[in-house]
Coordinates of C-alpha atoms and ligand atoms in Angstrom, one line a residue:
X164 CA 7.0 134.7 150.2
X165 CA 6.5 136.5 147.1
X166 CA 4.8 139.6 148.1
X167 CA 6.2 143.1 147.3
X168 CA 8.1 144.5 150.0
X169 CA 5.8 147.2 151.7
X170 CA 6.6 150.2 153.9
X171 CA 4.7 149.9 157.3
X172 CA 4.3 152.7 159.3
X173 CA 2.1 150.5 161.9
X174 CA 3.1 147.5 163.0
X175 CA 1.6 144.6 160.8
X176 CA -0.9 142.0 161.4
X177 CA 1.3 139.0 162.6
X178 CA 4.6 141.0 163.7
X179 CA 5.7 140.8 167.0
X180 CA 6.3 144.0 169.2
X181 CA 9.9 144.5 167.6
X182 CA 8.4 144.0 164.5
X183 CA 9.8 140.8 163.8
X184 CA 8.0 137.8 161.7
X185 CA 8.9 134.0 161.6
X186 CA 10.9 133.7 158.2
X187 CA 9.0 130.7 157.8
X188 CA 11.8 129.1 156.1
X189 CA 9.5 125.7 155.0
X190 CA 7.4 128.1 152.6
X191 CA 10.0 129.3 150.2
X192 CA 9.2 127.3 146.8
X193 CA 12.3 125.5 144.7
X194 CA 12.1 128.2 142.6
X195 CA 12.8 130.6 145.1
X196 CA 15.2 128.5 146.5
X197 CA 17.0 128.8 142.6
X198 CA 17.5 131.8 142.4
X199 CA 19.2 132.2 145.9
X200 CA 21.4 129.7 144.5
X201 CA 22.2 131.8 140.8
X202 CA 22.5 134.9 142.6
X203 CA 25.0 133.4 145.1
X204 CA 26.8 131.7 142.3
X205 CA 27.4 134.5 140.1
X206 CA 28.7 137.2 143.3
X207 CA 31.1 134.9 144.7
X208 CA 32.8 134.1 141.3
X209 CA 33.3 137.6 140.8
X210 CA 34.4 139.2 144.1
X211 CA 37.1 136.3 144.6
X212 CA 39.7 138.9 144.8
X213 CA 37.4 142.3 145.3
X214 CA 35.7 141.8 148.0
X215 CA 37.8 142.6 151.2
X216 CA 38.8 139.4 153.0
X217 CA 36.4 139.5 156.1
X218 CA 33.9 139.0 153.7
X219 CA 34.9 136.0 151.7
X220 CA 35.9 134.5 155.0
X221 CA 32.5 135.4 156.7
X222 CA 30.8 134.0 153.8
X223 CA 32.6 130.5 154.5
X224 CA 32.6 130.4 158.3
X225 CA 28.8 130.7 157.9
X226 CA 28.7 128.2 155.5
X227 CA 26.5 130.4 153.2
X228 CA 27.3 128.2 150.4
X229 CA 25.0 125.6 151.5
X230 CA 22.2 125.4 148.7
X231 CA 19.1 127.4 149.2
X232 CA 17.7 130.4 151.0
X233 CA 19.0 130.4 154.4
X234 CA 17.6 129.3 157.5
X235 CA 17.5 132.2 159.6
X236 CA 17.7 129.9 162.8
X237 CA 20.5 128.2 161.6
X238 CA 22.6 131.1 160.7
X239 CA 22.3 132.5 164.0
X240 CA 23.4 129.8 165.7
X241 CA 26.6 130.1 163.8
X242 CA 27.0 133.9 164.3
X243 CA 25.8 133.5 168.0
X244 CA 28.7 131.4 168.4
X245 CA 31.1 133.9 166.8
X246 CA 29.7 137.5 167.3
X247 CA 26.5 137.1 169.1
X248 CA 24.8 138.4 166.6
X249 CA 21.2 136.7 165.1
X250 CA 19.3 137.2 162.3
X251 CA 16.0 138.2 162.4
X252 CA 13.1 138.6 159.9
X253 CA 11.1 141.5 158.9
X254 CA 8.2 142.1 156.7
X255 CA 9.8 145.4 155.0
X256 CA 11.3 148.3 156.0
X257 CA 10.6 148.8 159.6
X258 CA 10.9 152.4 161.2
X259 CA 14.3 154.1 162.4
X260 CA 13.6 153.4 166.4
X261 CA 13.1 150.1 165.9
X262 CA 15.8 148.9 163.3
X263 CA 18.3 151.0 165.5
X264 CA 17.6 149.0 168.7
X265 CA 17.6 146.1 166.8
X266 CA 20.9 146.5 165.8
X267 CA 21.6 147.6 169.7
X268 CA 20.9 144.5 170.5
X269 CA 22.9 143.0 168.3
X270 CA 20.0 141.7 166.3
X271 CA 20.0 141.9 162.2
X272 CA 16.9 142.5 160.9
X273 CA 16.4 141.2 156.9
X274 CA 13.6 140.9 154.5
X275 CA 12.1 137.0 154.0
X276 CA 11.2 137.7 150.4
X277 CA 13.5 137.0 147.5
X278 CA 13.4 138.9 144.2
X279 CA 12.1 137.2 140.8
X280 CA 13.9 135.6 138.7
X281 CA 13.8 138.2 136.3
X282 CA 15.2 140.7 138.9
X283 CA 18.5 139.2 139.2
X284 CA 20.3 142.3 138.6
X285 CA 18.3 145.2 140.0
X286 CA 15.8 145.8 142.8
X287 CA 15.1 148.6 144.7
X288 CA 14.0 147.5 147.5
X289 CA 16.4 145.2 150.1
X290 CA 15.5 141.3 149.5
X291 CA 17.0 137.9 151.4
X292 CA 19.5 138.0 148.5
X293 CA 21.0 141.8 149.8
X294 CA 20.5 141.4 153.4
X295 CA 22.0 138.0 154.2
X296 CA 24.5 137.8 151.3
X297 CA 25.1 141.2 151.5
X298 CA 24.9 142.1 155.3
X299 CA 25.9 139.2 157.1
X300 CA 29.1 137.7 156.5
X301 CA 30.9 140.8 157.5
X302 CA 29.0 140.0 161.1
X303 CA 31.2 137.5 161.2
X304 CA 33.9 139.9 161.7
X305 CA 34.3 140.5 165.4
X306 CA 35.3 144.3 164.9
X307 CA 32.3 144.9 162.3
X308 CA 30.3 143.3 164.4
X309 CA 31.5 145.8 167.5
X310 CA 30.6 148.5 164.6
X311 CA 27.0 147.4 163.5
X312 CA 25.9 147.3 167.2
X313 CA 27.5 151.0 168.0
X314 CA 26.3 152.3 164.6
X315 CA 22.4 151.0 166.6
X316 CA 23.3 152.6 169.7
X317 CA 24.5 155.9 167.9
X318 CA 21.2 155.9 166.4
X319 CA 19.0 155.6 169.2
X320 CA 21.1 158.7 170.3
X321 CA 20.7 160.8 167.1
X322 CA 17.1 161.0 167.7
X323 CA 17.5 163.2 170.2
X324 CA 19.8 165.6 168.5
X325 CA 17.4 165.4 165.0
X326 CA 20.8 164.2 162.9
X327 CA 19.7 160.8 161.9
X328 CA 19.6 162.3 158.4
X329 CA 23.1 163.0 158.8
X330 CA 24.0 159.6 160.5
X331 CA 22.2 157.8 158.2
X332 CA 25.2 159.1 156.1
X333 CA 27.4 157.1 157.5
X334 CA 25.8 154.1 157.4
X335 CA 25.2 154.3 153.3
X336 CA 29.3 155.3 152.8
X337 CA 30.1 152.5 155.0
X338 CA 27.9 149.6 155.5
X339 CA 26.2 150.0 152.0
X340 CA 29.1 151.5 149.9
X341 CA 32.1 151.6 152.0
X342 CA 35.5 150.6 150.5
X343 CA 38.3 149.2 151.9
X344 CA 42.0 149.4 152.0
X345 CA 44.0 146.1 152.1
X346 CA 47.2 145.4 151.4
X347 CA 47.8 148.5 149.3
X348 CA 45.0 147.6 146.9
X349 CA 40.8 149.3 147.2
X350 CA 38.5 146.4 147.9
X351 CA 34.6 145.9 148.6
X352 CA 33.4 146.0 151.3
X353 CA 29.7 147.7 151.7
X354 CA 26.2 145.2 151.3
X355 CA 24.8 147.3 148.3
X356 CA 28.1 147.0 146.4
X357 CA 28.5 143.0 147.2
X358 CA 25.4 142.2 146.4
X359 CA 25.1 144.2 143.0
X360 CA 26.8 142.6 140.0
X361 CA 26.7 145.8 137.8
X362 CA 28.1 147.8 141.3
X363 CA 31.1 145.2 142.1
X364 CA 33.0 145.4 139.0
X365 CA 31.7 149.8 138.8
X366 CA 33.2 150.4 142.4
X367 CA 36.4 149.0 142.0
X368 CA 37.1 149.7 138.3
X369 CA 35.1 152.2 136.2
X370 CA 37.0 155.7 135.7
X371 CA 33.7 157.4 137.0
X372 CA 33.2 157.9 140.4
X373 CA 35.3 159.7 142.8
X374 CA 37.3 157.6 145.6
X375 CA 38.1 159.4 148.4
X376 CA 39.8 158.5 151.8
X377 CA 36.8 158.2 154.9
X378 CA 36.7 161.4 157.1
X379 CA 33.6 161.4 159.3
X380 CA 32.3 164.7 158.8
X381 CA 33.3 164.9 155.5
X382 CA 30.5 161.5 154.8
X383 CA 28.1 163.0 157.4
X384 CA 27.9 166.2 154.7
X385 CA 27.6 163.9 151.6
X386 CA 24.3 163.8 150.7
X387 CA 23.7 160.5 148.6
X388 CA 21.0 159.1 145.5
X389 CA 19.6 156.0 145.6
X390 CA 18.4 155.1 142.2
X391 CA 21.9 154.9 140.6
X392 CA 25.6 153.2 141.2
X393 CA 27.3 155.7 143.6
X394 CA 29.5 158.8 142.0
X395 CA 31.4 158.6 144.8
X396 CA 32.9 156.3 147.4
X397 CA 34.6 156.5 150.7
X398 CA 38.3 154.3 151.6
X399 CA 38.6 153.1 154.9
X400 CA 41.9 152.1 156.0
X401 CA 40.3 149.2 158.5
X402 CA 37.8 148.2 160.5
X403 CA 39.5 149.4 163.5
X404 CA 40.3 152.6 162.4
X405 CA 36.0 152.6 161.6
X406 CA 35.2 151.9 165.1
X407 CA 37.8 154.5 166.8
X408 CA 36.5 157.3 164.5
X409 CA 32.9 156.2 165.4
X410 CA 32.2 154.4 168.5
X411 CA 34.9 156.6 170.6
X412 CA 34.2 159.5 169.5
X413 CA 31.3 161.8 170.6
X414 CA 28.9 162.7 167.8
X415 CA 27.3 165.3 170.1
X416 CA 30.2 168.4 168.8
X417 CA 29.8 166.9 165.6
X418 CA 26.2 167.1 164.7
X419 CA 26.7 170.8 166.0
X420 CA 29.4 171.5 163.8
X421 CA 27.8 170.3 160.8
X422 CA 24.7 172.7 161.4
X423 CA 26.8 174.9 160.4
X424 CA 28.2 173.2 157.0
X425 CA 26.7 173.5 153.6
X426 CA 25.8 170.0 152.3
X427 CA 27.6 168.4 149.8
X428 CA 26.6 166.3 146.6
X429 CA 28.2 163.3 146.0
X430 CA 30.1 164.3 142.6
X431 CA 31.5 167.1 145.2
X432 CA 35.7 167.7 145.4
X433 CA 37.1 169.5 148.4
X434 CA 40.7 170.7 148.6
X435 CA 41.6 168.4 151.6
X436 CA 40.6 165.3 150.6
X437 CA 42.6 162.2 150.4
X438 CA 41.8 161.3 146.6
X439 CA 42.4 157.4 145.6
X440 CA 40.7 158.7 141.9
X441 CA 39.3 161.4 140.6
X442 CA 36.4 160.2 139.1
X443 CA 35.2 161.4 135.0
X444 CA 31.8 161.5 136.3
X445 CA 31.3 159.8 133.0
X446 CA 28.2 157.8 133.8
X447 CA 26.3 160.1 135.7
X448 CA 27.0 162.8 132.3
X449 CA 25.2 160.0 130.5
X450 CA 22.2 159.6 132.3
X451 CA 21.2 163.0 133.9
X452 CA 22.0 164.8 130.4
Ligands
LIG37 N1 29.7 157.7 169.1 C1 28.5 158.0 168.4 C2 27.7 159.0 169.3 O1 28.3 159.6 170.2 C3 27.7 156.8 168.2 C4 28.1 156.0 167.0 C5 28.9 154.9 167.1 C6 27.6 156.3 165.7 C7 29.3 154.1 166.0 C8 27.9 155.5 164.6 C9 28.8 154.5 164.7 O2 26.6 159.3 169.0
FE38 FE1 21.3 147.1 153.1

């Protein structure tokens, strides 16, 4: 269960067809088992009252506070029952086609291996920690959960119109980075954010990065890094408002349209956006130069 997280580009000795593995739950050692249990500690101490609150209630309705790694088997049952959704396992990053139609199929698809203990606070690469803490709760949510499966859908599609560069846009400003708006006040609500402890308290409160209100072209032009916190984020207003400006709306015109539009960086300011802060860009000064 230790074993660094590979890219295949064949499927793997031992996957299935869909590229799924056993998670083999029995295996994981006590130490492994510990530092689920810091890691899970620590975050939900500090995003009682930052993380939006599907996800603090999806993290209780799954009863994620049970000690240890979770039992994949077990946590589908309970998101069966609420969503239909199951978690499977994966040994790594698995290619586009085949995460998409996972997720079409309502089916989340998460790493076995945790990170060591002296990697609580950075990884690169997605572990149990990130895609179950991170990831699932919100499938809890029965309109995030209507999201996830159109987002798999939407992808399939993209393939044949060669935007699942742009589309995979999307998915990092929402379901990795995405804000929230609740009650007046920005909350968390993307996997990469709640799972990082450096990234939950950054998002929400360092004068840095830009925080801008969600307009689908405008994240479909954002291009976006992946070795740093973000220096910029994207406010929904609600789930709902997600799904109508996604799952109802025809991305065919809007892949065209952006053939057409330079790409943006993610420092970029445009005259008609909806600013929540205008960020000092502080951070990123201090470690590009
Ligand atoms: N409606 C999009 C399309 O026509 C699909 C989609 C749904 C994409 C939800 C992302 C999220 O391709
Ligand atoms: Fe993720």
């Amino acid at each position: 269960m230790t074993e660094a997280l590979h890219i295949h580009h064949s499927l793997p000795e031992g996957a299935a067809p869909d590229w799924t593995v056993p998670q083999d739950w029995a295996h994981y050692t006590a130490d492994e088992h510990a530092v689920w249990d810091k890691l899970f500690a620590r975050q939900t101490a500090q995003l009682q009252g930052r993380a939006c609150a599907a996800f603090l209630r999806g993290v209780d309705v799954l009863r994620l506070s049970k000690a240890g790694i979770p039992d994949f088997n077990e946590l589908s049952d309970r998101l069966m029952k609420l969503t239909g959704w199951q978690v499977v396992a994966v040994p790594g990053l698995v290619p586009d086609e085949v995460f998409f139609d996972h997720l079409a199929h309502r089916r989340f698809v998460a790493g076995n291996f945790i990170r060591r203990p002296d990697q609580l606070d950075y990884l690169q690469e997605p572990d149990v920690f990130h895609d179950v803490f991170g990831h699932v709760p919100l499938l809890a949510d029965p309109v995030f959960a209507d999201y996830m499966q159109a987002y798999g859908q939407g992808g399939l599609r993209s393939l044949q119109f060669g935007a699942i560069h742009k589309l995979a846009r999307l998915y990092w400003y929402t379901v990795e980075f995405g804000l929230i708006e609740e009650a007046g006040a920005l909350k968390l609500f993307g996997a990469g954010i709640v799972s990082s402890h450096g990234e939950s308290i950054f998002a929400l409160d360092d004068p840095s990065p830009n925080r801008i209100g969600f307009d689908l072209m405008r994240v479909m032009r954002t291009n976006y890094k992946i070795d740093d916190f973000q220096q910029g984020y994207f406010v929904i207003p609600s789930f709902e408002a997600l799904l109508e400006a996604t799952a109802e709306t025809d991305f065919a015109p809007v892949y065209a349209a952006l053939e057409g539009l330079d790409d943006l960086t993610p420092d970029d300011l445009l005259a008609e956006d909806r600013i929540f802060t205008r960020g000092t860009q502080r951070r990123s000064a201090a470690t590009t130069g």
